[in-house]
Amino acid sequence: MDEIRATAGRLNIDLSSVDLDSIRLPSGEDFGVVSDDEDLKEDDPLEFEAGFGNIIVVDNLPVVPKEKFEKLEGVIRKIYSQIGVIKEDGLWMPVDPETQKTLGYCFIEYNTPQEAELAKEKTNGYKLDRSHIFAVSMFDDIEKFMKVPDEWAPPETKPYTPGENLQKWLTDEKARDQFVIRAGSDTEVLWNDARQSKPELVYKRSFWTESFVQWSPLGTYLATVHRQGAQVWGGATTFNRLTRYAHPQVKLIDFSPGEKFLVTYSSHEPSNPRDTHRVVINIFDVRTGKVMRDFKGSADEFAIGGTGGVSGVSWPVFKWSGGKDDKYFARIGKNVISVYETETFTLIDKKSIKVENVMDFCWSPTDPILALYAPELGGGNQPARVSLLQIPSKEELRQKNLFSVSDCKMYWQSNGDYLAVKVDRYTKTKKSTYTGFELFRIKGRDIPNEVLELENKNDKIISFAWEPKGHRFAVIHGDSPRPDVSFYSMRSGTNTGRVSKLTTIKGKQANALYWSPAGRFIILAGLKGFNGQLEFYNVEELETMATAEHFMATDVEWDPTGRYVVTSVTSVHEMENGFNVWSFNGKLLYRIMKDHFFQFLWRPRPPSLLSPEKEEEIAKNLKKYSKKYEAEDQDVSLQLSEQDREKRKMLKEEWDRWVSEWKRLHEEQKLERQTLRDGEASDEEEEYEAKEVEVEELLDVSEEVISFD
């Protein structure tokens, strides 16, 4: 407006006499004056849904006339609505306008891209009948197919570039172990550098996983979980992605012991609220990423004991036979145990093992032997039993009948030498229970067993744990808050066939047992309600090495060598999140605090390549081998001592600088202090004049009448 007034003044025009509303500009001309309503003339851009990731194309459908159209649509809808929710008007089959017949394909639109991906994965190759095998594609892939050249051209041969050795981390010169942690949005892999009393970062990545990470059993791979599926990564320092495994909405994963196969699990909400969740389980080849076998069904079908058992899926659904061969895996169903072999991924002998009312089973860690438990039937007329089956012959190696049983739990020793069965039995009145153990010697002739009962049969069993690779086991029993801990051996002096009690330590604040992977040492831990009480115990000498506390500790993890142990506080608690690293004998080495701390996992080590004889020879001549490491430890100790001296020197210099600064300020303020004290200089306490002053003070006045009679 200022510009208009200036122009009018220059032309000697009186604006007050001009009717601005009567001025009409030529069409399309604004003379540089932009209208306030200009934005109203602009059309709002239409917003389109980005991509068609939730649409699939199903080809190789039957070509049918108009009268059979509704029937075919019903069949297709029934197949694909089991996988996900099809949108309203989300199924469209094009029709030839001349013949009025379908064109042999259709489009299906789901609510989410994940459902569409799952539908493609599960129905591509679906056999409707002998002549019609579905070919399913994503709608977004059509553009890619359109770009396929008409003439074939040989693919470009790329030169071979060797990848990183996935076992290279095992050759670390300092013989350190790695671990992975998740805190906030970051996932980090670190070396445990206990000599330097701190971890050393190997690899760090933000948003590496959407839920959790998991090492493979031999430490070769690190698996991450995403909405589209799982991925495995490998290496010592770079952690390159090796393989992807497509499984939309995957929730859980599990490796086979030899790392050959990966099992993934997802649960999908049904389209009908009255139905149960639909479960999808895939078994992948780890190296190729190929699906070797899949299992689908309702959650009830994968519940413990099948449809007649406890509701809810127990993970892992499939349990793998022991050893690195990965030859067999099995699952429990209603009155059956289904054992599959991995050569063809079919049932052994094409049928399941019938076991009436079977409730639980577990594999030997080293041999293809199944231990199973079936409870009582017919009100006790048919006793409960524990059986050992050889696979693949299905021969029953041993059976033990158990009477008045309330519950059973089975524990294998890590070498498969022993099996402990914890048996809760009813008393004669059926009003209470007591606990005992059935101990089986698997390598003995006819698999003998022995019954072990505690001195106080009414003691509650809080925890049980075998010594790894050993013959001892520990039991926490009694009443909280101070139960007892007892140690037993499967040997008795020179008699290797009898159980003997080693000792009982009374009144311990412990509710969990953590043996060192190398045996001999154990941590008696008081987690949760016991606020992280820790006792480091030497079972060989039957003595406590150290006691400590990690307040609010939620987890205890030994490293695979048994040299170090970590206690951690995860984000289940809002405060004190982080982890402590201890030596095997209970010395705190260092502490790391991390906000929103979710996960700590040591990287597993594969079994030693040394023979038992060589390991025994090294143990006998340990002093000869340890000289090198003792020298290294001494060098590190001197280095740390030097670092400590430097640190103390820096602290002293900082203190001296602080004192000097305050002396300077004190001197600068001397005149001001004298002024405030009426000219008195009192900085030097030795220079003073003593004055004696007498002060009289009237404390009280009283009047009293005295009689002279």
XYZ file of C-alpha atoms in Angstrom:
709
model
C 0.000 0.000 0.000
C 2.924 2.330 0.695
C 4.109 1.842 -2.862
C 0.636 2.836 -4.214
C 0.583 6.021 -2.087
C 4.078 6.954 -3.269
C 3.124 6.426 -6.907
C -0.098 8.465 -6.472
C 1.883 11.296 -4.864
C 4.358 11.310 -7.729
C 1.462 11.571 -10.252
C -0.430 14.211 -8.162
C -3.439 11.899 -7.687
C -5.655 12.290 -4.615
C -6.397 8.706 -3.499
C -9.290 9.828 -1.301
C -11.191 10.891 -4.389
C -10.625 7.561 -6.168
C -13.205 4.698 -5.920
C -10.847 1.726 -5.792
C -13.722 -0.804 -6.009
C -14.709 0.566 -9.429
C -11.295 -0.185 -10.919
C -11.307 -3.229 -13.212
C -7.994 -4.771 -14.202
C -7.472 -6.491 -17.569
C -8.013 -10.244 -17.432
C -4.929 -12.057 -16.182
C -3.160 -8.889 -15.073
C -2.423 -8.056 -11.427
C 0.222 -5.317 -11.903
C 2.414 -7.058 -9.376
C -0.190 -6.993 -6.594
C -0.843 -10.543 -5.334
C -4.368 -11.263 -4.088
C -4.856 -12.487 -0.508
C -7.269 -15.095 -1.873
C -4.832 -16.498 -4.421
C -4.342 -19.725 -2.431
C -8.075 -20.490 -2.713
C -7.735 -20.848 -6.467
C -5.096 -23.584 -6.101
C -6.433 -27.138 -6.249
C -5.422 -29.421 -3.374
C -3.205 -32.220 -4.700
C -4.895 -35.594 -4.424
C -3.178 -37.974 -1.998
C -2.759 -41.478 -3.323
C -1.743 -44.517 -1.283
C 1.946 -45.061 -1.894
C 2.522 -48.471 -3.542
C 0.407 -51.575 -3.823
C 2.295 -53.744 -1.345
C -0.901 -55.161 0.141
C -2.165 -56.611 -3.209
C -1.275 -60.004 -4.677
C -1.939 -61.482 -8.124
C -3.003 -65.146 -8.230
C -2.460 -66.787 -11.626
C -3.338 -70.233 -13.059
C -6.929 -70.153 -11.816
C -9.608 -72.168 -13.643
C -11.279 -70.332 -16.532
C -15.013 -70.574 -15.784
C -18.241 -69.180 -17.312
C -20.426 -66.629 -15.557
C -22.646 -69.213 -13.838
C -19.613 -70.767 -12.009
C -18.061 -67.427 -11.149
C -19.577 -67.231 -7.650
C -18.467 -70.757 -6.743
C -14.853 -70.127 -7.814
C -14.793 -66.833 -5.930
C -16.008 -68.609 -2.788
C -13.227 -71.213 -3.054
C -10.519 -68.563 -3.482
C -11.908 -66.420 -0.677
C -11.961 -69.423 1.671
C -8.286 -70.217 0.935
C -6.972 -66.679 1.283
C -9.121 -65.434 4.176
C -7.415 -68.031 6.407
C -4.146 -66.117 6.028
C -5.374 -62.564 6.595
C -8.276 -60.131 6.378
C -9.328 -59.407 2.768
C -10.613 -55.861 2.311
C -14.226 -55.211 1.354
C -14.425 -55.601 -2.437
C -10.784 -56.716 -2.185
C -11.177 -59.777 -4.461
C -11.468 -59.054 -8.209
C -11.448 -61.571 -11.050
C -11.324 -59.950 -14.524
C -13.757 -61.317 -17.150
C -13.274 -61.536 -20.929
C -15.999 -59.218 -22.367
C -16.423 -61.387 -25.476
C -16.622 -64.889 -23.920
C -17.920 -63.774 -20.512
C -15.423 -66.179 -18.952
C -12.787 -65.420 -16.307
C -9.249 -64.773 -17.549
C -7.567 -67.267 -15.203
C -6.193 -64.819 -12.647
C -7.405 -62.533 -9.854
C -6.310 -59.671 -7.602
C -6.615 -59.898 -3.798
C -6.187 -56.861 -1.528
C -5.334 -57.405 2.153
C -5.384 -54.934 5.022
C -1.596 -55.001 5.456
C 1.470 -55.720 3.274
C 2.558 -58.324 5.849
C -0.588 -60.381 5.193
C -0.022 -60.101 1.443
C 3.607 -61.263 1.787
C 2.501 -64.189 3.939
C -0.231 -65.142 1.422
C 2.282 -65.118 -1.430
C 4.775 -67.187 0.541
C 2.241 -69.781 1.684
C 0.145 -70.245 -1.490
C 2.656 -69.901 -4.314
C 2.638 -73.415 -5.756
C -0.649 -74.306 -4.030
C -2.259 -77.228 -5.866
C -5.963 -76.561 -6.372
C -6.256 -79.636 -8.567
C -4.087 -81.570 -11.012
C -4.366 -78.889 -13.709
C -4.276 -75.723 -11.624
C -1.250 -74.875 -9.491
C -1.284 -71.302 -8.217
C 1.437 -68.862 -9.269
C 1.293 -65.940 -6.826
C 3.103 -62.616 -7.228
C 3.065 -59.255 -5.504
C 1.323 -56.548 -7.538
C 4.396 -54.342 -7.073
C 6.499 -56.980 -8.878
C 4.604 -56.559 -12.169
C 6.685 -53.503 -13.098
C 9.835 -55.547 -12.509
C 8.551 -58.351 -14.726
C 7.709 -55.867 -17.498
C 11.369 -54.863 -17.660
C 12.566 -58.392 -18.421
C 14.259 -58.260 -21.875
C 12.774 -60.321 -24.710
C 16.124 -61.902 -25.534
C 18.106 -63.874 -22.991
C 21.552 -62.631 -22.151
C 24.050 -64.585 -20.089
C 24.497 -63.151 -16.584
C 27.609 -61.209 -15.831
C 30.207 -63.323 -14.075
C 31.519 -61.578 -11.008
C 34.961 -62.421 -9.648
C 34.995 -64.405 -6.420
C 35.759 -62.353 -3.352
C 36.349 -64.430 -0.213
C 34.308 -63.380 2.803
C 35.552 -62.843 6.315
C 36.415 -65.960 8.293
C 33.425 -66.345 10.625
C 35.614 -68.027 13.283
C 38.354 -65.381 13.179
C 37.253 -63.916 16.511
C 38.394 -67.135 18.197
C 42.017 -66.315 17.271
C 42.162 -63.167 19.405
C 45.734 -62.848 20.701
C 44.509 -61.842 24.145
C 42.138 -64.858 24.301
C 39.221 -62.538 25.040
C 35.529 -63.277 24.700
C 32.905 -61.158 22.964
C 29.453 -60.194 24.161
C 26.494 -58.275 22.755
C 24.355 -55.729 24.595
C 21.176 -53.833 23.718
C 20.471 -50.490 25.357
C 17.989 -47.943 24.012
C 18.044 -48.126 20.224
C 21.697 -49.263 20.064
C 23.127 -52.755 19.780
C 26.856 -53.172 20.513
C 29.304 -56.058 20.229
C 32.297 -55.703 22.567
C 35.419 -57.525 23.730
C 35.615 -58.272 27.434
C 39.039 -56.791 28.206
C 39.181 -57.716 31.870
C 42.919 -56.962 32.124
C 42.232 -53.336 31.217
C 39.110 -53.365 33.426
C 36.905 -52.141 30.576
C 35.195 -53.429 27.435
C 36.519 -52.666 23.939
C 33.989 -51.784 21.244
C 33.943 -54.074 18.187
C 30.813 -52.997 16.323
C 27.900 -50.679 17.045
C 24.668 -50.127 15.145
C 21.441 -48.274 15.881
C 18.079 -49.935 15.195
C 19.861 -53.183 14.293
C 16.895 -55.224 15.473
C 13.239 -54.526 16.175
C 12.885 -56.784 19.218
C 15.915 -58.858 20.310
C 19.195 -60.415 19.159
C 20.349 -64.010 19.586
C 23.678 -65.798 19.112
C 23.705 -69.179 17.391
C 24.704 -72.065 19.708
C 28.327 -72.216 18.458
C 28.749 -68.451 18.224
C 29.084 -68.313 14.424
C 26.057 -66.093 13.770
C 24.199 -63.216 15.393
C 20.485 -63.203 14.523
C 18.275 -60.090 14.441
C 14.479 -59.997 14.268
C 12.386 -57.687 12.055
C 8.779 -57.346 10.901
C 9.646 -58.892 7.530
C 11.588 -61.811 9.011
C 14.936 -62.697 10.561
C 18.521 -62.060 9.453
C 21.884 -63.533 10.451
C 25.173 -61.655 10.591
C 28.701 -62.916 11.039
C 32.304 -61.899 11.475
C 34.804 -60.769 14.045
C 34.699 -57.008 13.483
C 32.521 -56.117 10.475
C 29.344 -58.185 11.062
C 28.152 -58.380 7.456
C 24.649 -59.637 6.718
C 24.875 -63.245 5.517
C 21.291 -64.411 4.916
C 17.694 -63.222 5.166
C 14.755 -65.409 6.165
C 11.376 -64.091 5.015
C 8.734 -64.607 7.695
C 6.363 -61.638 8.196
C 5.592 -60.714 11.804
C 8.108 -63.206 13.182
C 8.103 -63.211 16.992
C 10.515 -65.967 18.076
C 13.520 -67.812 16.619
C 15.536 -70.888 17.592
C 18.711 -72.442 16.142
C 19.422 -76.145 15.925
C 22.425 -77.163 18.109
C 24.714 -77.569 15.083
C 23.584 -74.240 13.532
C 22.339 -75.942 10.353
C 18.706 -74.881 10.735
C 16.740 -71.886 12.009
C 13.173 -72.178 13.325
C 10.952 -69.061 13.150
C 7.543 -68.545 14.742
C 4.704 -66.072 14.229
C 1.157 -65.779 15.544
C -1.572 -64.044 13.537
C -4.911 -62.719 14.746
C -7.851 -64.553 13.163
C -10.374 -62.823 10.914
C -13.110 -64.267 13.148
C -12.704 -63.070 16.770
C -14.108 -66.372 18.037
C -11.266 -68.336 16.443
C -7.845 -68.837 18.071
C -4.665 -67.223 16.806
C -3.133 -68.855 13.758
C 0.446 -70.063 14.182
C 3.032 -70.279 11.387
C 6.375 -72.053 11.982
C 9.117 -72.222 9.329
C 12.327 -74.247 9.391
C 15.049 -72.657 7.241
C 18.409 -73.914 6.047
C 20.740 -71.386 7.718
C 23.261 -71.189 4.850
C 20.876 -71.039 1.880
C 17.824 -69.378 3.480
C 15.562 -72.018 1.896
C 12.402 -73.124 3.737
C 12.879 -76.839 4.424
C 9.503 -77.396 6.110
C 6.649 -75.292 7.420
C 3.921 -75.979 9.967
C 0.620 -74.093 10.206
C -2.355 -74.387 12.509
C -4.240 -72.895 15.410
C -2.498 -72.032 18.671
C -4.303 -74.951 20.337
C -2.574 -77.412 18.015
C 0.837 -76.242 19.232
C -0.072 -76.078 22.923
C 1.641 -78.358 25.423
C -0.018 -81.738 25.194
C -1.930 -80.812 22.038
C -5.544 -79.658 22.032
C -6.221 -81.402 25.325
C -3.279 -79.846 27.131
C -2.473 -76.505 28.676
C -3.535 -73.550 26.557
C -0.799 -71.384 25.082
C 2.175 -72.229 22.913
C 5.328 -73.442 24.669
C 8.591 -72.287 23.077
C 10.505 -73.880 21.554
C 7.746 -75.902 19.916
C 10.342 -78.200 18.338
C 13.171 -79.661 20.409
C 16.375 -80.795 18.689
C 18.316 -83.978 19.373
C 21.720 -83.539 20.995
C 25.037 -83.189 19.211
C 26.087 -81.234 16.118
C 24.478 -83.562 13.551
C 21.012 -81.946 13.792
C 19.500 -85.229 12.582
C 16.213 -85.196 14.489
C 13.701 -82.758 15.935
C 10.443 -83.482 17.747
C 7.258 -81.891 19.066
C 4.614 -83.012 21.522
C 0.960 -83.433 20.597
C -2.137 -84.976 22.060
C -1.104 -88.499 23.112
C 1.804 -88.474 20.614
C 5.388 -87.355 20.161
C 6.173 -86.562 16.531
C 9.845 -87.121 15.648
C 11.117 -85.821 12.284
C 14.425 -86.498 10.542
C 16.173 -83.683 8.673
C 17.178 -85.662 5.586
C 13.613 -85.518 4.218
C 11.904 -83.447 6.977
C 9.258 -86.126 7.380
C 8.169 -88.263 10.320
C 10.373 -91.228 11.171
C 8.622 -94.320 9.754
C 5.937 -91.867 8.552
C 4.122 -91.983 11.896
C 4.268 -90.425 15.347
C 5.079 -92.265 18.568
C 1.867 -92.929 20.502
C 2.222 -92.233 24.227
C -1.057 -91.973 26.076
C -1.407 -88.703 28.040
C 2.243 -87.687 27.481
C 2.930 -84.326 29.146
C 6.631 -83.577 28.627
C 9.762 -84.812 26.880
C 13.401 -83.786 26.404
C 16.422 -84.989 24.400
C 19.758 -86.157 25.732
C 22.280 -83.340 25.065
C 24.664 -85.761 23.299
C 22.743 -88.815 22.047
C 19.501 -89.493 20.121
C 17.681 -90.561 23.304
C 14.276 -89.199 24.313
C 13.164 -88.944 27.944
C 9.396 -88.599 28.333
C 6.943 -88.272 31.173
C 3.299 -89.414 31.262
C 1.174 -88.763 34.399
C -1.186 -91.159 36.154
C -4.393 -92.316 34.488
C -7.645 -93.691 35.821
C -7.341 -92.195 39.283
C -4.030 -93.939 39.938
C -4.900 -97.349 38.456
C -2.285 -96.707 35.766
C 0.834 -95.193 37.384
C 2.832 -92.284 36.057
C 5.974 -93.255 34.191
C 9.269 -91.962 32.859
C 10.586 -93.688 29.736
C 13.799 -93.513 27.722
C 13.449 -94.134 23.964
C 16.235 -94.733 21.447
C 15.780 -92.874 18.133
C 15.305 -93.794 15.293
C 14.585 -97.389 16.372
C 11.985 -96.175 18.960
C 13.227 -98.935 21.270
C 12.378 -98.380 24.927
C 15.681 -98.472 26.800
C 14.261 -97.983 30.293
C 10.939 -97.371 32.005
C 10.220 -96.447 35.596
C 6.706 -96.461 37.071
C 5.990 -93.752 39.645
C 3.093 -93.762 42.130
C 1.090 -90.958 43.816
C 2.746 -88.407 41.523
C 1.674 -84.764 41.514
C 4.252 -83.505 38.999
C 7.593 -84.348 37.369
C 10.450 -82.342 35.906
C 13.456 -83.805 34.063
C 17.059 -82.497 34.086
C 19.826 -83.862 31.812
C 23.488 -83.503 32.738
C 25.411 -81.691 29.934
C 27.385 -84.786 28.843
C 24.268 -86.971 28.815
C 25.750 -89.202 31.535
C 22.945 -88.680 34.051
C 19.247 -87.849 34.118
C 17.578 -86.451 37.228
C 13.799 -86.618 37.569
C 12.335 -84.376 40.280
C 9.158 -86.094 41.496
C 6.500 -84.323 43.552
C 4.397 -86.955 45.341
C 1.190 -86.798 47.349
C 1.216 -87.845 50.978
C -1.163 -90.607 52.056
C -3.796 -88.046 53.010
C -3.480 -86.330 49.586
C -3.509 -82.985 51.429
C 0.131 -82.105 50.808
C 3.116 -83.114 48.678
C 6.784 -83.937 49.214
C 9.677 -84.113 46.744
C 12.323 -86.679 45.862
C 14.659 -87.433 42.956
C 14.997 -90.415 40.628
C 18.592 -90.452 39.349
C 19.427 -92.487 36.203
C 22.950 -93.445 35.135
C 22.542 -93.453 31.345
C 25.936 -95.001 30.532
C 25.568 -97.780 33.096
C 24.482 -101.319 32.269
C 20.654 -101.506 32.006
C 20.571 -97.807 33.017
C 20.347 -98.241 36.820
C 18.548 -95.640 38.891
C 18.685 -94.512 42.492
C 16.151 -92.707 44.683
C 17.297 -89.632 46.592
C 15.190 -88.020 49.290
C 16.147 -84.952 51.314
C 16.637 -85.275 55.066
C 13.491 -83.189 55.499
C 11.120 -84.595 52.887
C 8.762 -81.656 53.305
C 11.354 -79.135 52.144
C 10.284 -77.219 49.058
C 12.700 -77.538 46.119
C 13.505 -74.032 44.896
C 16.220 -74.815 42.342
C 18.211 -77.749 40.918
C 21.309 -77.677 38.686
C 23.854 -80.210 37.395
C 27.549 -79.377 37.325
C 28.487 -79.019 33.601
C 30.703 -81.896 32.435
C 30.804 -83.173 36.013
C 29.248 -85.608 38.459
C 27.914 -83.169 41.073
C 24.629 -81.331 41.447
C 23.243 -78.647 43.730
C 19.794 -78.197 45.258
C 18.249 -75.160 46.978
C 15.600 -76.404 49.392
C 13.611 -75.187 52.367
C 11.554 -72.123 53.123
C 12.277 -68.531 52.158
C 13.776 -66.131 52.987
C 16.760 -68.286 54.023
C 16.667 -71.748 52.446
C 19.495 -74.286 52.573
C 21.807 -75.320 49.723
C 22.979 -78.934 49.457
C 25.631 -80.443 47.182
C 25.679 -84.088 46.086
C 27.926 -86.296 44.002
C 26.983 -89.274 41.840
C 30.088 -90.945 43.274
C 30.716 -92.117 46.818
C 34.399 -92.386 47.613
C 35.768 -95.273 45.562
C 32.224 -96.413 44.683
C 31.193 -94.605 41.486
C 27.699 -96.124 41.580
C 26.307 -94.475 44.697
C 25.026 -90.964 45.395
C 26.701 -89.185 48.273
C 25.999 -85.916 50.021
C 28.945 -83.510 50.075
C 27.639 -80.749 52.338
C 24.682 -78.548 53.246
C 25.134 -74.823 53.852
C 22.395 -73.362 55.972
C 20.316 -70.209 55.676
C 21.412 -68.686 52.372
C 19.642 -65.790 50.650
C 19.557 -67.643 47.334
C 16.891 -68.732 44.868
C 18.974 -69.549 41.762
C 22.072 -71.639 40.948
C 24.645 -70.742 38.277
C 27.454 -73.257 37.690
C 30.585 -72.212 35.865
C 30.686 -73.834 32.375
C 33.952 -75.456 33.446
C 32.404 -76.825 36.637
C 33.876 -76.616 40.151
C 32.637 -73.059 40.879
C 29.045 -71.987 41.429
C 27.204 -68.770 42.220
C 24.386 -68.887 44.746
C 22.260 -65.972 43.600
C 19.383 -64.205 45.301
C 17.532 -62.481 42.488
C 14.246 -60.558 42.447
C 13.006 -60.559 46.048
C 16.524 -61.089 47.448
C 17.856 -57.891 45.805
C 20.908 -59.375 44.094
C 22.740 -61.268 46.855
C 25.715 -63.226 45.415
C 27.900 -65.936 46.940
C 30.853 -67.336 44.962
C 31.371 -70.917 46.124
C 34.156 -73.434 45.436
C 32.546 -76.890 45.415
C 35.930 -78.634 45.130
C 37.094 -77.173 48.450
C 33.564 -76.679 49.863
C 34.305 -73.092 50.816
C 32.956 -69.617 50.070
C 35.378 -67.538 48.011
C 33.494 -64.234 48.224
C 30.120 -62.658 48.948
C 28.827 -59.602 47.132
C 25.699 -57.758 46.112
C 24.450 -56.314 42.817
C 21.355 -54.454 43.924
C 18.217 -55.390 41.945
C 20.160 -57.808 39.679
C 17.873 -59.636 37.247
C 20.313 -61.919 35.369
C 23.554 -63.848 35.853
C 25.637 -64.970 32.836
C 28.926 -66.927 32.906
C 31.266 -66.427 29.980
C 31.831 -69.635 27.939
C 35.280 -70.239 29.472
C 34.197 -69.925 33.108
C 36.751 -67.137 33.804
C 34.289 -64.274 34.167
C 30.670 -63.785 35.100
C 28.280 -60.896 34.497
C 25.376 -59.756 36.632
C 22.967 -57.280 35.084
C 19.958 -55.113 35.855
C 17.696 -54.868 32.834
C 14.937 -52.374 32.091
C 12.377 -54.331 34.123
C 13.709 -51.965 36.797
C 13.696 -48.252 36.024
C 16.885 -47.524 37.990
C 20.449 -48.856 38.178
C 20.349 -50.319 34.635
C 23.655 -51.815 33.484
C 26.000 -54.720 34.203
C 28.911 -55.734 36.448
C 31.794 -57.965 35.339
C 33.279 -60.230 38.041
C 36.129 -62.711 38.148
C 35.232 -66.345 38.821
C 36.199 -65.912 42.478
C 33.995 -62.868 43.114
C 36.267 -59.859 42.486
C 34.446 -56.931 40.842
C 36.476 -56.000 37.747
C 34.406 -53.185 36.256
C 30.910 -51.761 36.077
C 29.035 -50.279 33.098
C 25.832 -48.250 33.529
C 23.383 -48.100 30.591
C 19.955 -46.450 30.514
C 17.130 -48.596 29.099
C 19.316 -51.717 29.242
C 17.550 -54.675 27.614
C 19.912 -57.547 26.918
C 23.355 -59.030 27.655
C 24.576 -62.182 25.880
C 28.043 -63.757 25.840
C 29.124 -65.066 22.437
C 29.192 -68.886 22.704
C 32.361 -70.790 21.828
C 32.377 -74.026 19.786
C 33.707 -77.151 21.524
C 37.479 -77.440 21.766
C 39.249 -79.235 18.900
C 41.670 -80.755 21.401
C 41.270 -84.397 22.366
C 40.474 -85.224 26.016
C 43.987 -86.654 26.329
C 45.537 -83.400 25.091
C 43.389 -81.338 27.469
C 44.477 -83.571 30.355
C 48.145 -83.187 29.345
C 47.772 -79.381 29.265
C 46.117 -79.401 32.699
C 49.047 -81.422 34.133
C 51.645 -79.073 32.617
C 49.690 -75.866 33.140
C 52.646 -74.048 34.690
C 54.682 -74.497 31.513
C 51.900 -73.079 29.347
C 50.953 -70.318 31.763
C 54.398 -68.644 31.853
C 53.633 -66.719 28.675
C 50.330 -65.415 30.069
C 51.839 -64.628 33.456
C 54.421 -62.441 31.714
C 51.644 -60.716 29.763
C 49.650 -60.211 32.962
C 52.713 -58.678 34.614
C 53.197 -56.286 31.682
C 49.545 -55.278 31.847
C 49.791 -54.877 35.612
C 52.818 -52.595 35.237
C 50.994 -50.671 32.527
C 47.942 -50.280 34.771
C 50.177 -49.255 37.680
C 51.785 -46.630 35.479
C 48.344 -45.454 34.405
C 47.278 -45.282 38.054
C 50.397 -43.247 38.912
C 49.691 -40.867 36.054
C 46.099 -40.558 37.162
C 47.121 -39.798 40.778
C 49.715 -37.298 39.546
C 47.067 -35.523 37.462
C 44.682 -35.422 40.437
C 47.425 -33.965 42.696
C 48.315 -31.326 40.113
C 44.642 -30.439 39.787
C 44.396 -30.126 43.606
C 47.488 -27.919 43.743
C 46.048 -25.657 41.059
C 42.794 -25.397 42.996
C 44.607 -24.516 46.260
C 46.764 -21.917 44.486
C 43.709 -20.281 42.979
C 41.980 -20.036 46.360
C 45.128 -18.569 47.966
C 45.237 -15.926 45.243
C 41.590 -15.022 45.813
C 42.184 -14.961 49.579
C 45.017 -12.451 49.172
C 42.987 -10.272 46.797
C 40.170 -10.023 49.335
C 42.428 -9.174 52.306
C 41.739 -5.402 52.283
C 38.009 -6.035 52.021
C 38.119 -8.322 55.058
C 40.047 -5.725 57.078
C 37.459 -3.094 56.221
C 34.648 -5.372 57.356
C 36.490 -6.028 60.652
C 37.111 -2.353 61.534
C 40.700 -2.437 60.408
C 41.568 -5.614 62.304
C 43.717 -8.050 60.319
C 42.914 -11.538 61.639
C 44.388 -13.680 58.864
C 47.421 -14.585 60.949
C 46.081 -16.541 63.894
C 49.454 -16.411 65.725
C 49.419 -12.568 65.902
C 46.866 -11.690 68.577
C 46.537 -9.693 71.816
C 44.941 -11.310 74.835
C 42.570 -9.067 76.822
C 40.838 -10.011 80.069
C 37.376 -8.520 80.376
C 35.102 -8.842 83.408
C 31.396 -8.761 82.765
C 28.822 -8.494 85.561
C 25.352 -9.725 84.825
C 22.279 -9.506 87.072
C 20.725 -12.907 86.993
C 17.754 -12.566 89.392
C 16.105 -10.147 91.910
C 13.796 -11.319 94.698
C 12.215 -9.637 97.748
C 11.623 -11.418 101.047
C 10.098 -10.129 104.330
C 12.109 -11.209 107.355
C 10.470 -11.306 110.758
C 12.504 -10.186 113.830
C 10.240 -11.863 116.393
